[in-house]
Coordinates of C-alpha atoms in Angstrom, one line a residue:
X268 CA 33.6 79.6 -26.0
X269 CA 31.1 82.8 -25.1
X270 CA 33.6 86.3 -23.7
X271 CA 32.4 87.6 -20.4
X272 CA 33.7 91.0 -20.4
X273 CA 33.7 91.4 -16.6
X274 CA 34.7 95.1 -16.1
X275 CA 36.6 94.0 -12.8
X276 CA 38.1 91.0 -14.0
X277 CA 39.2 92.9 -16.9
X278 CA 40.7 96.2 -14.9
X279 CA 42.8 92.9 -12.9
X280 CA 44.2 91.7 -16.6
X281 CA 44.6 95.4 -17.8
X282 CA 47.2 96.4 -14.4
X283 CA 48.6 92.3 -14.9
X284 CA 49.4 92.8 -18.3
X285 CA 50.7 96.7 -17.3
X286 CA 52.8 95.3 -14.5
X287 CA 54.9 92.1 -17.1
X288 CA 55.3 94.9 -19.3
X289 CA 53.4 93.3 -22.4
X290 CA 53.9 96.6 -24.7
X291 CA 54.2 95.8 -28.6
X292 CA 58.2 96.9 -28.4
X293 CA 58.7 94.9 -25.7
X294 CA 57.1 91.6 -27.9
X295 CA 59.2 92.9 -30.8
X296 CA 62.5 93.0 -28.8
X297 CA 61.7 89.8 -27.3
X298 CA 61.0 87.6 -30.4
X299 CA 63.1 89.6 -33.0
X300 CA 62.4 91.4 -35.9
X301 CA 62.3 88.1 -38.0
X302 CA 59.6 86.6 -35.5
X303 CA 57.8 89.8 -35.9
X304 CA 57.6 89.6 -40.0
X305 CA 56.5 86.0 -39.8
X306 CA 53.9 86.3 -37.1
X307 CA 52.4 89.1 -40.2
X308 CA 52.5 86.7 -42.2
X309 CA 50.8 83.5 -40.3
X310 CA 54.4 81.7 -39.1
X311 CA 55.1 81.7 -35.5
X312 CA 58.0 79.2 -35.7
X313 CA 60.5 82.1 -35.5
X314 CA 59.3 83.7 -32.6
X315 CA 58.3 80.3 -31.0
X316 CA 62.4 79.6 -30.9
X317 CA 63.2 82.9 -29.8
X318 CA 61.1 83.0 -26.6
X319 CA 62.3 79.6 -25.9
X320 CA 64.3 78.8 -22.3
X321 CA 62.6 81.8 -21.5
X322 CA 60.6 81.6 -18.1
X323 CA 59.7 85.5 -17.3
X324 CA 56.2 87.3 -17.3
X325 CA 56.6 88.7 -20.9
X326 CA 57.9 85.4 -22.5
X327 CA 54.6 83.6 -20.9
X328 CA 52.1 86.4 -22.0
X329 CA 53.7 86.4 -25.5
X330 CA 53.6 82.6 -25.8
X331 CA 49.8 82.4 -23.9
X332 CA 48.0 85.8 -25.2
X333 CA 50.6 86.5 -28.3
X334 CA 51.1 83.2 -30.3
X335 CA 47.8 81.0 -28.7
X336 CA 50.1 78.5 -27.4
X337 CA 49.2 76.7 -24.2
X338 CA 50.8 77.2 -20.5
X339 CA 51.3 75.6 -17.5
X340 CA 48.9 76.6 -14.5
X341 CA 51.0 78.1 -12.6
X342 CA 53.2 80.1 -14.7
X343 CA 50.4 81.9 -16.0
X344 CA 49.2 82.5 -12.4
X345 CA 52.7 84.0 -12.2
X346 CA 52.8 86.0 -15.0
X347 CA 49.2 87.0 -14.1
X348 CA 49.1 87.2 -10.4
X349 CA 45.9 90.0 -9.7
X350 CA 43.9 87.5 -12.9
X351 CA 45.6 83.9 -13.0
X352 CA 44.2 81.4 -15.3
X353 CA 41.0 81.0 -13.7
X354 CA 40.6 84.8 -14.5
X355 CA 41.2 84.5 -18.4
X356 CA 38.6 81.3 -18.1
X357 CA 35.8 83.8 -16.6
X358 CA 36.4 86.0 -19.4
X359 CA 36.0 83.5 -22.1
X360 CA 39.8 83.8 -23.4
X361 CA 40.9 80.4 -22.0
X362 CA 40.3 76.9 -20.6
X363 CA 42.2 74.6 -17.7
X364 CA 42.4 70.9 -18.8
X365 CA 44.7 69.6 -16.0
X366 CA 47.5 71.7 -15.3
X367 CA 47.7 73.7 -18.9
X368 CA 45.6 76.7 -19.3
X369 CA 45.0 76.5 -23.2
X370 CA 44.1 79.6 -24.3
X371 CA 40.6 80.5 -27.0
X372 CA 41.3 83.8 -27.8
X373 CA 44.6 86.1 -28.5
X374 CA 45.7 89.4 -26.9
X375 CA 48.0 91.6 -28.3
X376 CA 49.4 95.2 -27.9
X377 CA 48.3 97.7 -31.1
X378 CA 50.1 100.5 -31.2
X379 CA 48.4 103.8 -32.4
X380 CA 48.9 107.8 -32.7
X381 CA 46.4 110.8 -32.7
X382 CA 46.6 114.3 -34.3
X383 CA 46.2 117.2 -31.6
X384 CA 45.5 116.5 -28.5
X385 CA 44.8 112.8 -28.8
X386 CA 48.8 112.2 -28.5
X387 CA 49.7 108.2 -29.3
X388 CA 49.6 105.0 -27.0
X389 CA 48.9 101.5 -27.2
X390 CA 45.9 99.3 -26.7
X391 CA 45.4 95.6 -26.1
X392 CA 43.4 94.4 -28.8
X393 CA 41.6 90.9 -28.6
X394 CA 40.4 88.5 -31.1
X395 CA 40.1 84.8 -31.9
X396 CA 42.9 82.7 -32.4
X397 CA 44.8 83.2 -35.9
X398 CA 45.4 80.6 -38.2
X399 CA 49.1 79.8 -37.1
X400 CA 47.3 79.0 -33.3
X401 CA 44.6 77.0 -34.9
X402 CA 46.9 75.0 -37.1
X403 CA 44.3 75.4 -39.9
X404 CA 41.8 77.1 -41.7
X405 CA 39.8 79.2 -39.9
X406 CA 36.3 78.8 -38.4
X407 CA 33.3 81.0 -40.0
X408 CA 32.8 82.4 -37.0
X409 CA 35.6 84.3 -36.6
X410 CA 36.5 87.4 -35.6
X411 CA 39.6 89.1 -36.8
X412 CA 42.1 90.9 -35.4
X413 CA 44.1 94.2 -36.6
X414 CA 45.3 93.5 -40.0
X415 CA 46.3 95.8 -43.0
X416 CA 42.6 96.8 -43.9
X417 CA 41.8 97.8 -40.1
X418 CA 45.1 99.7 -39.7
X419 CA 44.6 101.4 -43.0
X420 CA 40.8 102.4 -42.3
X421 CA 41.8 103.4 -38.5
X422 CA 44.4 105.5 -40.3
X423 CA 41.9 107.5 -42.7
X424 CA 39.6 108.3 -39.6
X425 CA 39.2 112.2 -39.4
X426 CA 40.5 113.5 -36.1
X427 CA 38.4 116.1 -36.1
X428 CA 35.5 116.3 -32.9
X429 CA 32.0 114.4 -33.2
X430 CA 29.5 113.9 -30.8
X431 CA 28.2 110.6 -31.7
X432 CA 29.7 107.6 -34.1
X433 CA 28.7 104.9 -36.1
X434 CA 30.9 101.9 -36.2
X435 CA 29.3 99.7 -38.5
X436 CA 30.8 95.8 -38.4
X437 CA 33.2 96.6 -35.6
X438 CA 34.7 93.4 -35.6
X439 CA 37.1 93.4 -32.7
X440 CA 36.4 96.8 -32.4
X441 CA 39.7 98.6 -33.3
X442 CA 37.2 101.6 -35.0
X443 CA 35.7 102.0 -32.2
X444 CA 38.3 102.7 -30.0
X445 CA 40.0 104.9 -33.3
X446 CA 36.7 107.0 -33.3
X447 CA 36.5 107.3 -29.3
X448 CA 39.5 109.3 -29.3
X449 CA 37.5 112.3 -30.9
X450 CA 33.8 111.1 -30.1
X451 CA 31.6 111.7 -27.4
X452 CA 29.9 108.5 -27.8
X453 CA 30.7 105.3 -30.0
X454 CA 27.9 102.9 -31.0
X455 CA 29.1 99.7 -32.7
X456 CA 27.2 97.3 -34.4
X457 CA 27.7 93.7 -35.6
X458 CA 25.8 90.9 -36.6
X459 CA 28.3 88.5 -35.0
X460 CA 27.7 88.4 -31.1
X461 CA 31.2 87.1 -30.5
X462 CA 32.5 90.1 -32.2
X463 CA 30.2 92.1 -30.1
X464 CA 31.7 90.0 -27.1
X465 CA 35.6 90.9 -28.3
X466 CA 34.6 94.4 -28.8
X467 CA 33.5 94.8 -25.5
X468 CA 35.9 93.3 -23.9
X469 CA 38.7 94.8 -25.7
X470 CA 36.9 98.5 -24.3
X471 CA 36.8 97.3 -21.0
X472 CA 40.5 96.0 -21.3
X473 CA 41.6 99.5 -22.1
X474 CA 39.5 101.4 -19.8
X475 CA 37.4 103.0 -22.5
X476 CA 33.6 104.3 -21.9
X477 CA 31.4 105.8 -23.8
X478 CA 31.0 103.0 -26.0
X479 CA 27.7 101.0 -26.3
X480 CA 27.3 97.7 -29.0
X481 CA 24.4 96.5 -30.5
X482 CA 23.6 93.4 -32.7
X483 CA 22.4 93.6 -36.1
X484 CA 22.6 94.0 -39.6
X485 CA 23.9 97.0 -41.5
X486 CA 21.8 100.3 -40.6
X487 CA 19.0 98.3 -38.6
X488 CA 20.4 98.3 -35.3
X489 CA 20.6 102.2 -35.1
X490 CA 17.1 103.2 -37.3
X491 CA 15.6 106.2 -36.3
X492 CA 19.3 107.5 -34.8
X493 CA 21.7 110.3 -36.6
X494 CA 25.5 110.2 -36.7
X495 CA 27.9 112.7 -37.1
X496 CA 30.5 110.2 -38.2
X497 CA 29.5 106.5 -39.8
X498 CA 33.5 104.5 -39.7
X499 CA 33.0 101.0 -41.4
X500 CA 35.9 98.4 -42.4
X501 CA 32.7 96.2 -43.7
X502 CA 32.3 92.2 -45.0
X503 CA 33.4 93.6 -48.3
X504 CA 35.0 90.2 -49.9
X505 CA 33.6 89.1 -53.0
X506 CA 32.6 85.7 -52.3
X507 CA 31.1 83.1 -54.9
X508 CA 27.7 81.6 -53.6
X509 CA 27.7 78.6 -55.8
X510 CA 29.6 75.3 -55.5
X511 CA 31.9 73.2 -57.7
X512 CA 30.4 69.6 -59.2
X513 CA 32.3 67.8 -56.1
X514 CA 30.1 70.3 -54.0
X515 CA 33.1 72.4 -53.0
X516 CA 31.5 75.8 -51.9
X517 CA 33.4 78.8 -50.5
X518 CA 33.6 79.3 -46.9
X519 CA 31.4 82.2 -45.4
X520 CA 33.6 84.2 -43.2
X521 CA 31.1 86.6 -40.8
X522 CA 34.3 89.2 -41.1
X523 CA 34.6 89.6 -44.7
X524 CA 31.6 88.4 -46.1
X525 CA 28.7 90.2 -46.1
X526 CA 26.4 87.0 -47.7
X527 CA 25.4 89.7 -50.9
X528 CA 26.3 89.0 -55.0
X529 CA 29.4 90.1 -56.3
X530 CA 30.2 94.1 -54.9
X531 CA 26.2 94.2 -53.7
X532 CA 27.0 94.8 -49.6
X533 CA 29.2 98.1 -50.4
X534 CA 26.5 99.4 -53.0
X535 CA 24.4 98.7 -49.7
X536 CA 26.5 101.0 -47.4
X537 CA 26.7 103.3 -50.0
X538 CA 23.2 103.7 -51.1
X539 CA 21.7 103.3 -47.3
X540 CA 24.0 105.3 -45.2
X541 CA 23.0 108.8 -46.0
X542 CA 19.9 107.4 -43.9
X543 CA 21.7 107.9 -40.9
X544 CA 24.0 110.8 -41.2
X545 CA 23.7 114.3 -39.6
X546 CA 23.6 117.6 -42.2
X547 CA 27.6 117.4 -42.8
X548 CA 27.6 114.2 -41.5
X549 CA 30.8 112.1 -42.9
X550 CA 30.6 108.4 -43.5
X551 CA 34.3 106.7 -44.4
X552 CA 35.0 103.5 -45.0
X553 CA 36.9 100.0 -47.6
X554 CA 35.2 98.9 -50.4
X555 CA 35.6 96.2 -53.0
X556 CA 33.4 96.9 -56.7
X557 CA 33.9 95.1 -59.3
X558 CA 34.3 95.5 -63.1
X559 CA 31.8 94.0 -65.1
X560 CA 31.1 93.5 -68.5
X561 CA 32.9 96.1 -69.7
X562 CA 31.8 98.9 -67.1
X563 CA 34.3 100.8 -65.2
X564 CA 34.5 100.1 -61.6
X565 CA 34.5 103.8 -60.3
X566 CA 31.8 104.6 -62.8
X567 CA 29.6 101.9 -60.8
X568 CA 30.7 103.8 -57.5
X569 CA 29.9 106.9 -58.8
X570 CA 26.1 105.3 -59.9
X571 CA 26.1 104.3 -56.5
X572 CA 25.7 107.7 -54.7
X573 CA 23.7 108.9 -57.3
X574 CA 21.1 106.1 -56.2
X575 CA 21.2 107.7 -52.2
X576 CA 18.0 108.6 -50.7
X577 CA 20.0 112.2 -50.1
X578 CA 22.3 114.1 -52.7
X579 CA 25.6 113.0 -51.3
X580 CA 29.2 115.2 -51.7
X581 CA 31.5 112.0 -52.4
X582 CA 35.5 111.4 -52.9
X583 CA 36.3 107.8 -54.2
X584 CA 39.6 106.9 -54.0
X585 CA 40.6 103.6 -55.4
X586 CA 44.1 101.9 -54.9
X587 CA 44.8 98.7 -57.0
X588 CA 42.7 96.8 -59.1
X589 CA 43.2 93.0 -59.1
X590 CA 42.7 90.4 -61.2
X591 CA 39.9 87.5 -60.9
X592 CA 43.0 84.9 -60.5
X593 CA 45.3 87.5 -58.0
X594 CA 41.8 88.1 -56.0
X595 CA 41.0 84.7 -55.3
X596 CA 44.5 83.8 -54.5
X597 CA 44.2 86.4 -52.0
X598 CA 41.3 85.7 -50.0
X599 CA 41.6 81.7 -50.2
X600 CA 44.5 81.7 -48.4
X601 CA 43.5 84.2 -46.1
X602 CA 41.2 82.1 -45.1
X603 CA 43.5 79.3 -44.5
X604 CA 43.5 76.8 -46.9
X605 CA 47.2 76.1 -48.3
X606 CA 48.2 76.7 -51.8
X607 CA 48.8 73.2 -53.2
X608 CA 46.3 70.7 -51.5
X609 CA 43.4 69.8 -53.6
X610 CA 41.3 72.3 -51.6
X611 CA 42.9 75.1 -52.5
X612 CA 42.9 74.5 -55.9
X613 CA 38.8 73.9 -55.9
X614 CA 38.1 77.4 -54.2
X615 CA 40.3 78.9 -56.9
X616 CA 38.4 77.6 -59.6
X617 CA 34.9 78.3 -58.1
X618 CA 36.1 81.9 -58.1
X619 CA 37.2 82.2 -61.3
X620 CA 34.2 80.4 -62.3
X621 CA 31.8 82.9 -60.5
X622 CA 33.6 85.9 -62.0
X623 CA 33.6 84.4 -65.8
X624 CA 30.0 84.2 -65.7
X625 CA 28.9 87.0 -64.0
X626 CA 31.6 89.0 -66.6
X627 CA 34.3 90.1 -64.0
X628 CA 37.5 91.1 -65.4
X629 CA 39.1 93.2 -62.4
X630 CA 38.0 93.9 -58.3
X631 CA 39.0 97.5 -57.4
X632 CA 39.8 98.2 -53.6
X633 CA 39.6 101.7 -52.8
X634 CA 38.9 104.3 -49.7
X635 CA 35.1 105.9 -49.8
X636 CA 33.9 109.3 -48.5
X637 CA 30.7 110.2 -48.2
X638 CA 29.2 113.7 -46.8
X639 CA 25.7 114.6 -46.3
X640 CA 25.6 118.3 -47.1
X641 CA 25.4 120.6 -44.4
X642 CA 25.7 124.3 -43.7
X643 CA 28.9 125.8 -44.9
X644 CA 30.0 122.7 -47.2
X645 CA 30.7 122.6 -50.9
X646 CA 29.7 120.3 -53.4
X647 CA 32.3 117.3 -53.6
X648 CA 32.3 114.7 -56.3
X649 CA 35.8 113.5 -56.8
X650 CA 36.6 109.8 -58.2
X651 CA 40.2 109.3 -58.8
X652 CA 42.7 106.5 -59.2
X653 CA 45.9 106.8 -56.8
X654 CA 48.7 104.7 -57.5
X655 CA 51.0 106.2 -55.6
X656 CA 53.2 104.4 -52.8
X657 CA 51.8 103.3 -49.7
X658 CA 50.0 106.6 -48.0
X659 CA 52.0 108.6 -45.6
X660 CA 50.9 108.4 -41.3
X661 CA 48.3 110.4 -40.4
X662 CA 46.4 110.7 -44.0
X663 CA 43.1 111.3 -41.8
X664 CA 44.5 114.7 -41.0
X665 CA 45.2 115.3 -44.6
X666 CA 41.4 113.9 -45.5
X667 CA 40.1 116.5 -42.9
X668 CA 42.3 119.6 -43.8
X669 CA 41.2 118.9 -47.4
X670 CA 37.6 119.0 -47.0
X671 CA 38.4 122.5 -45.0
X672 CA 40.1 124.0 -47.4
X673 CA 37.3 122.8 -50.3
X674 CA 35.0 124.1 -48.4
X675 CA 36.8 127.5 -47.6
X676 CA 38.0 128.0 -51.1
X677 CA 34.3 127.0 -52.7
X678 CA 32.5 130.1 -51.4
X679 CA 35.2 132.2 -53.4
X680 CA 35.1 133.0 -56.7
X681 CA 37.9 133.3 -59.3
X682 CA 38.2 137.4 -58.1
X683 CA 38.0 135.9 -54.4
X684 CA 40.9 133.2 -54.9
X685 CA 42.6 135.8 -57.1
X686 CA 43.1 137.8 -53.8
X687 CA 44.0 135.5 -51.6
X688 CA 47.3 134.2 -50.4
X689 CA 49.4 130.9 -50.0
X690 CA 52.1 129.1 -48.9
X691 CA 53.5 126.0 -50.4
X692 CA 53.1 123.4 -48.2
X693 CA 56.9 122.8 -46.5
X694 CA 56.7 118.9 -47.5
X695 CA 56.6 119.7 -51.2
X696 CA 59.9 119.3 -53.5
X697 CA 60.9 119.9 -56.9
X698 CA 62.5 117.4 -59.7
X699 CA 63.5 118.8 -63.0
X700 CA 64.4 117.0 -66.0
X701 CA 66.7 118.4 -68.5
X702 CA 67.8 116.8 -71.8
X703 CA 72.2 116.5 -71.4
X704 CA 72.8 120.1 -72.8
X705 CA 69.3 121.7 -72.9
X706 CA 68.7 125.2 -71.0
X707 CA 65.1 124.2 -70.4
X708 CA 63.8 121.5 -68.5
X709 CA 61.7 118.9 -70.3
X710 CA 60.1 117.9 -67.0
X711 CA 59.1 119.6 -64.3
X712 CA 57.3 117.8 -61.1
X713 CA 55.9 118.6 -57.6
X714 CA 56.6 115.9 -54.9
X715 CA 54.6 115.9 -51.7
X716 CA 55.9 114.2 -49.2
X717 CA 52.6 113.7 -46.7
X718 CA 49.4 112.3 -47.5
X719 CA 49.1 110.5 -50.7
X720 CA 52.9 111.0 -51.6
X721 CA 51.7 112.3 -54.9
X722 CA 53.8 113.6 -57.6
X723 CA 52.6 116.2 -60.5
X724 CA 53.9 117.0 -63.7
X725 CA 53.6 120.7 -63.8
X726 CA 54.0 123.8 -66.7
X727 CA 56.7 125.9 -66.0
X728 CA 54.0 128.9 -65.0
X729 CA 52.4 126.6 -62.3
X730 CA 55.9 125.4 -60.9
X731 CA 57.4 129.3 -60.9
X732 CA 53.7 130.1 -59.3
X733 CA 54.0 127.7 -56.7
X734 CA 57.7 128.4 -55.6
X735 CA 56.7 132.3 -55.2
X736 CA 53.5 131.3 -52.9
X737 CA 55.2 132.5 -49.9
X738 CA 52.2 134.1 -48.0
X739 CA 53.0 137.8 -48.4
X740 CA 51.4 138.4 -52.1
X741 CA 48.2 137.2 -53.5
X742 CA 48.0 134.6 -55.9
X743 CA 46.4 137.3 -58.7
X744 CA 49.5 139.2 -57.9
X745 CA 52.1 136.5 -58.5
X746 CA 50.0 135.4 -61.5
X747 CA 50.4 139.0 -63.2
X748 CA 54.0 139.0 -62.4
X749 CA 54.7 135.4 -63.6
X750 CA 52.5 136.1 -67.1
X751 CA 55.2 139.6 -67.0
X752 CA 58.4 137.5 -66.9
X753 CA 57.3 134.6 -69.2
X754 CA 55.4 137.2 -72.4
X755 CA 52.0 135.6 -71.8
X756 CA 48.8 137.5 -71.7
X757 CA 47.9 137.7 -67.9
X758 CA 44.0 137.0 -68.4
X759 CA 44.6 133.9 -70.2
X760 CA 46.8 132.8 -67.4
X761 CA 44.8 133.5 -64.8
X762 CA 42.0 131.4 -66.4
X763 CA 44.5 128.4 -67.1
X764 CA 46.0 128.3 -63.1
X765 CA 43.1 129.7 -60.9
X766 CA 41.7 126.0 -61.3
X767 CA 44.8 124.4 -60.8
X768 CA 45.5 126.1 -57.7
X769 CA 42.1 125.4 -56.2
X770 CA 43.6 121.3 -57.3
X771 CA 47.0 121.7 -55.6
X772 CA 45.0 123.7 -52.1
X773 CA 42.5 120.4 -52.1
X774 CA 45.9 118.6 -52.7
X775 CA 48.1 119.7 -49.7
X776 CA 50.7 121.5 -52.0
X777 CA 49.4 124.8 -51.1
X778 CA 48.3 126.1 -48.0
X779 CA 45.8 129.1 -47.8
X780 CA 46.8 131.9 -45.5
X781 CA 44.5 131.8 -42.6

């Protein structure tokens, strides 16, 4: 059914849905925490049995808008009495058949916070109907809503101020409202018109302006245009393009699959998007890449942006590798088809087969940064494996105050950082490890507790350098003093942790003294 994102019929659904209080901690109070876990998971049974008996303005907009289940007529007039059913029809998001309003697409309340001035809030995102409305797999066509790749992309965003952002494959548009927060202006770009449609419409929804959508494929819709931020949660899935003997071939989902080989889309992102950047210009966004016959997948990445049109700073940051067999168990059923049925098992085969003979052996998933050089940057090329827990809120912050203080601390030299003071960041702890009876610690480690939760394995000199980095004393100071105390020869220590404090600055341990 085509969206009609009729500003006024939208500012009516905005104040109705304001008015029943349809808030995400309202839905999660009313359906319980179980209903809430299974709704993330596809099940709506849970929260189905909790709203039930239930006759009030919230209960029918979570039922209607929250879990795709039809309504009676009237009650959604009453729960929506400046919109009413024949308002949600207008806009695309439902039909009437009788006296049940049955809706076509879902709304539901995303939570989200900001760094400085942006404060937090809540938006009403909205997207096609999920698989637990549908009852089934899901259609090609359609468009997603906020799930763990979106959150964790709108999360990396740098809240820093731009004039003018790319959101490339906006999907429901989630980025785009992300990026608005610190942008002057937001163009998004799809090759899906229905997610163009949702997009819209979930702008209007919120009262959000200053973004403008355009239809196309990856860099085409903007040529000739310059960005000083490109956000993109792109059709990244590693889809197989053959089909099994039965003629069993693997759906082609417009929000995950770009219709390229293997990793070829994000080589496309990667290799194209300098094209479109500002000088300093930063481009951030998910990525699959594979590892192929032997090659390593970050090595492929890092061939990548060396193939750019423009020298590019990059920091590659790649989370998990998978498996051929744990990464087509993953996207078959998120695309709907139920482990077990005869279905289910033929995607998973074609996969594996696709991967055997193309030489797979793992998918890496990972966060991409990409700069264009500018005045007052240094030169970035970082590719690194984190396997640390789940990042920390706000790691867009983190992103940005790292590229800072690389760039500060790269127009110093060793005398420069030598006489220059820090603090250790007041998230950061410190384990040691003895042996039962031993003076010395065998271990020592430095625990951060923003960002990238990452913990180091440190020397004793870095550990007794980092606990004096109060702010008062340079580091060249504090070095001399520590190579005093532990019999050392000072120069030599000074060449071993100058490095390594320039590491833990980029890092968040230590902050430099403004």
């Amino acid at each position: 059914m085509p969206l009609h994102p009729d500003p006024t019929i939208c500012a009516a659904l905005a104040s109705d849905l304001t008015a029943a209080g349809y808030t995400a901690e309202a839905l999660r109070n009313a359906w319980g925490s179980v209903g809430d876990a299974a709704i993330g998971r596809g099940l709506r049974g849970p929260a189905v049995r909790a709203l039930a008996g239930r006759g009030d303005a919230l209960a029918t907009l979570a039922r209607l808008l929250g879990l795709g289940m039809p309504q009676p007529v009237n009650t959604v007039d009453a729960a929506l009495p400046r919109t009413g059913a024949a308002g949600l029809v207008a806009l695309g998001l439902a039909v009437i058949d009788g006296d049940t309003a049955t809706p076509t697409a879902l709304i539901r309340p995303q939570e989200w916070s900001g760094e400085a001035d942006a404060g937090a809030g809540e938006w009403w995102i909205a997207s096609d109907l999920d698989e637990a409305a549908l009852g089934g797999a899901l259609p090609t066509d359609h468009v997603l809503g906020v799930g763990g790749a979106s959150l964790t992309l709108a999360g990396l965003q740098l809240p820093t101020p731009a004039q003018r952002v790319l959101d490339l494959g906006t999907g429901c548009g989630i980025q785009a409202l992300r990026a608005r927060l610190y942008a002057d202006e937001v163009i998004a770009t799809d090759i899906s018109t229905r997610a163009l449609g949702f997009a819209s419409l979930t702008a209007a929804l919120n009262g959000v302006d200053g973004i403008e959508v355009r239809h196309g494929s990856l860099f085409k819709p903007v040529a000739g245009k310059r960005f000083d931020r490109v956000v993109s949660n792109p059709p990244f899935v590693i889809t197989p393009r053959g089909a099994t003997a039965d003629g069993v071939s693997a759906p082609a989902y417009e929000y995950r699959d770009g219709g390229a080989v293997g990793d070829d889309l994000v080589r496309q992102v990667v290799t194209g998007v300098a094209g479109v950047l500002a000088d300093g210009g930063i481009a951030q966004f998910l990525g699959n890449w594979e590892y192929r016959n032997g090659r390593d997948g970050l090595d492929c990445v890092r061939e990548w942006v060396a193939a750019a049109s423009v020298s590019m700073d990059a920091w590659v940051i790649e989370r998990e590798i998978l498996s051929p067999l744990d990464y087509a168990q993953l996207w078959v059923r998120d695309g709907g088809t139920p482990p077990g049925s005869p279905e289910y098992d033929a995607l998973i085969d074609l996969w594996l087969q696709d991967f055997e003979e193309r030489g797979v052996t793992g998918i890496g998933f990972g966060y991409i940064l990409l700069r264009r050089p500018g005045s007052g940057t240094a030169p970035l090329s970082r590719f690194e494996r984190v396997s640390s827990p789940a990042p920390q809120e706000g790691l867009g912050a983190d992103l940005a105050r790292a590229l800072a203080v690389h760039d500060v601390l790269g127009a110093r030299d060793d005398v420069g950082l030598a006489a220059s003071a820090f603090t250790t960041a007041p998230d950061v702890t410190e384990a040691r490890h003895f042996v039962p009876g031993a003076e010395d610690p065998t271990v020592i480690e430095l625990r951060q507790g923003r960002g990238f939760g990452r913990t180091l394995t440190v020397d004793p000199g870095l550990a007794a350098l980092v606990g004096a980095c109060d702010g008062e004393l340079p580091v060249g100071v504090l070095v001399d003093a520590i190579a005093e105390l532990l019999e050392v020869d000072a120069a030599a220590l000074r060449a071993d942790l100058l490095p390594r404090v320039r590491e833990l600055a980029f890092l968040g341990f230590l902050d430099p003294v403004a």
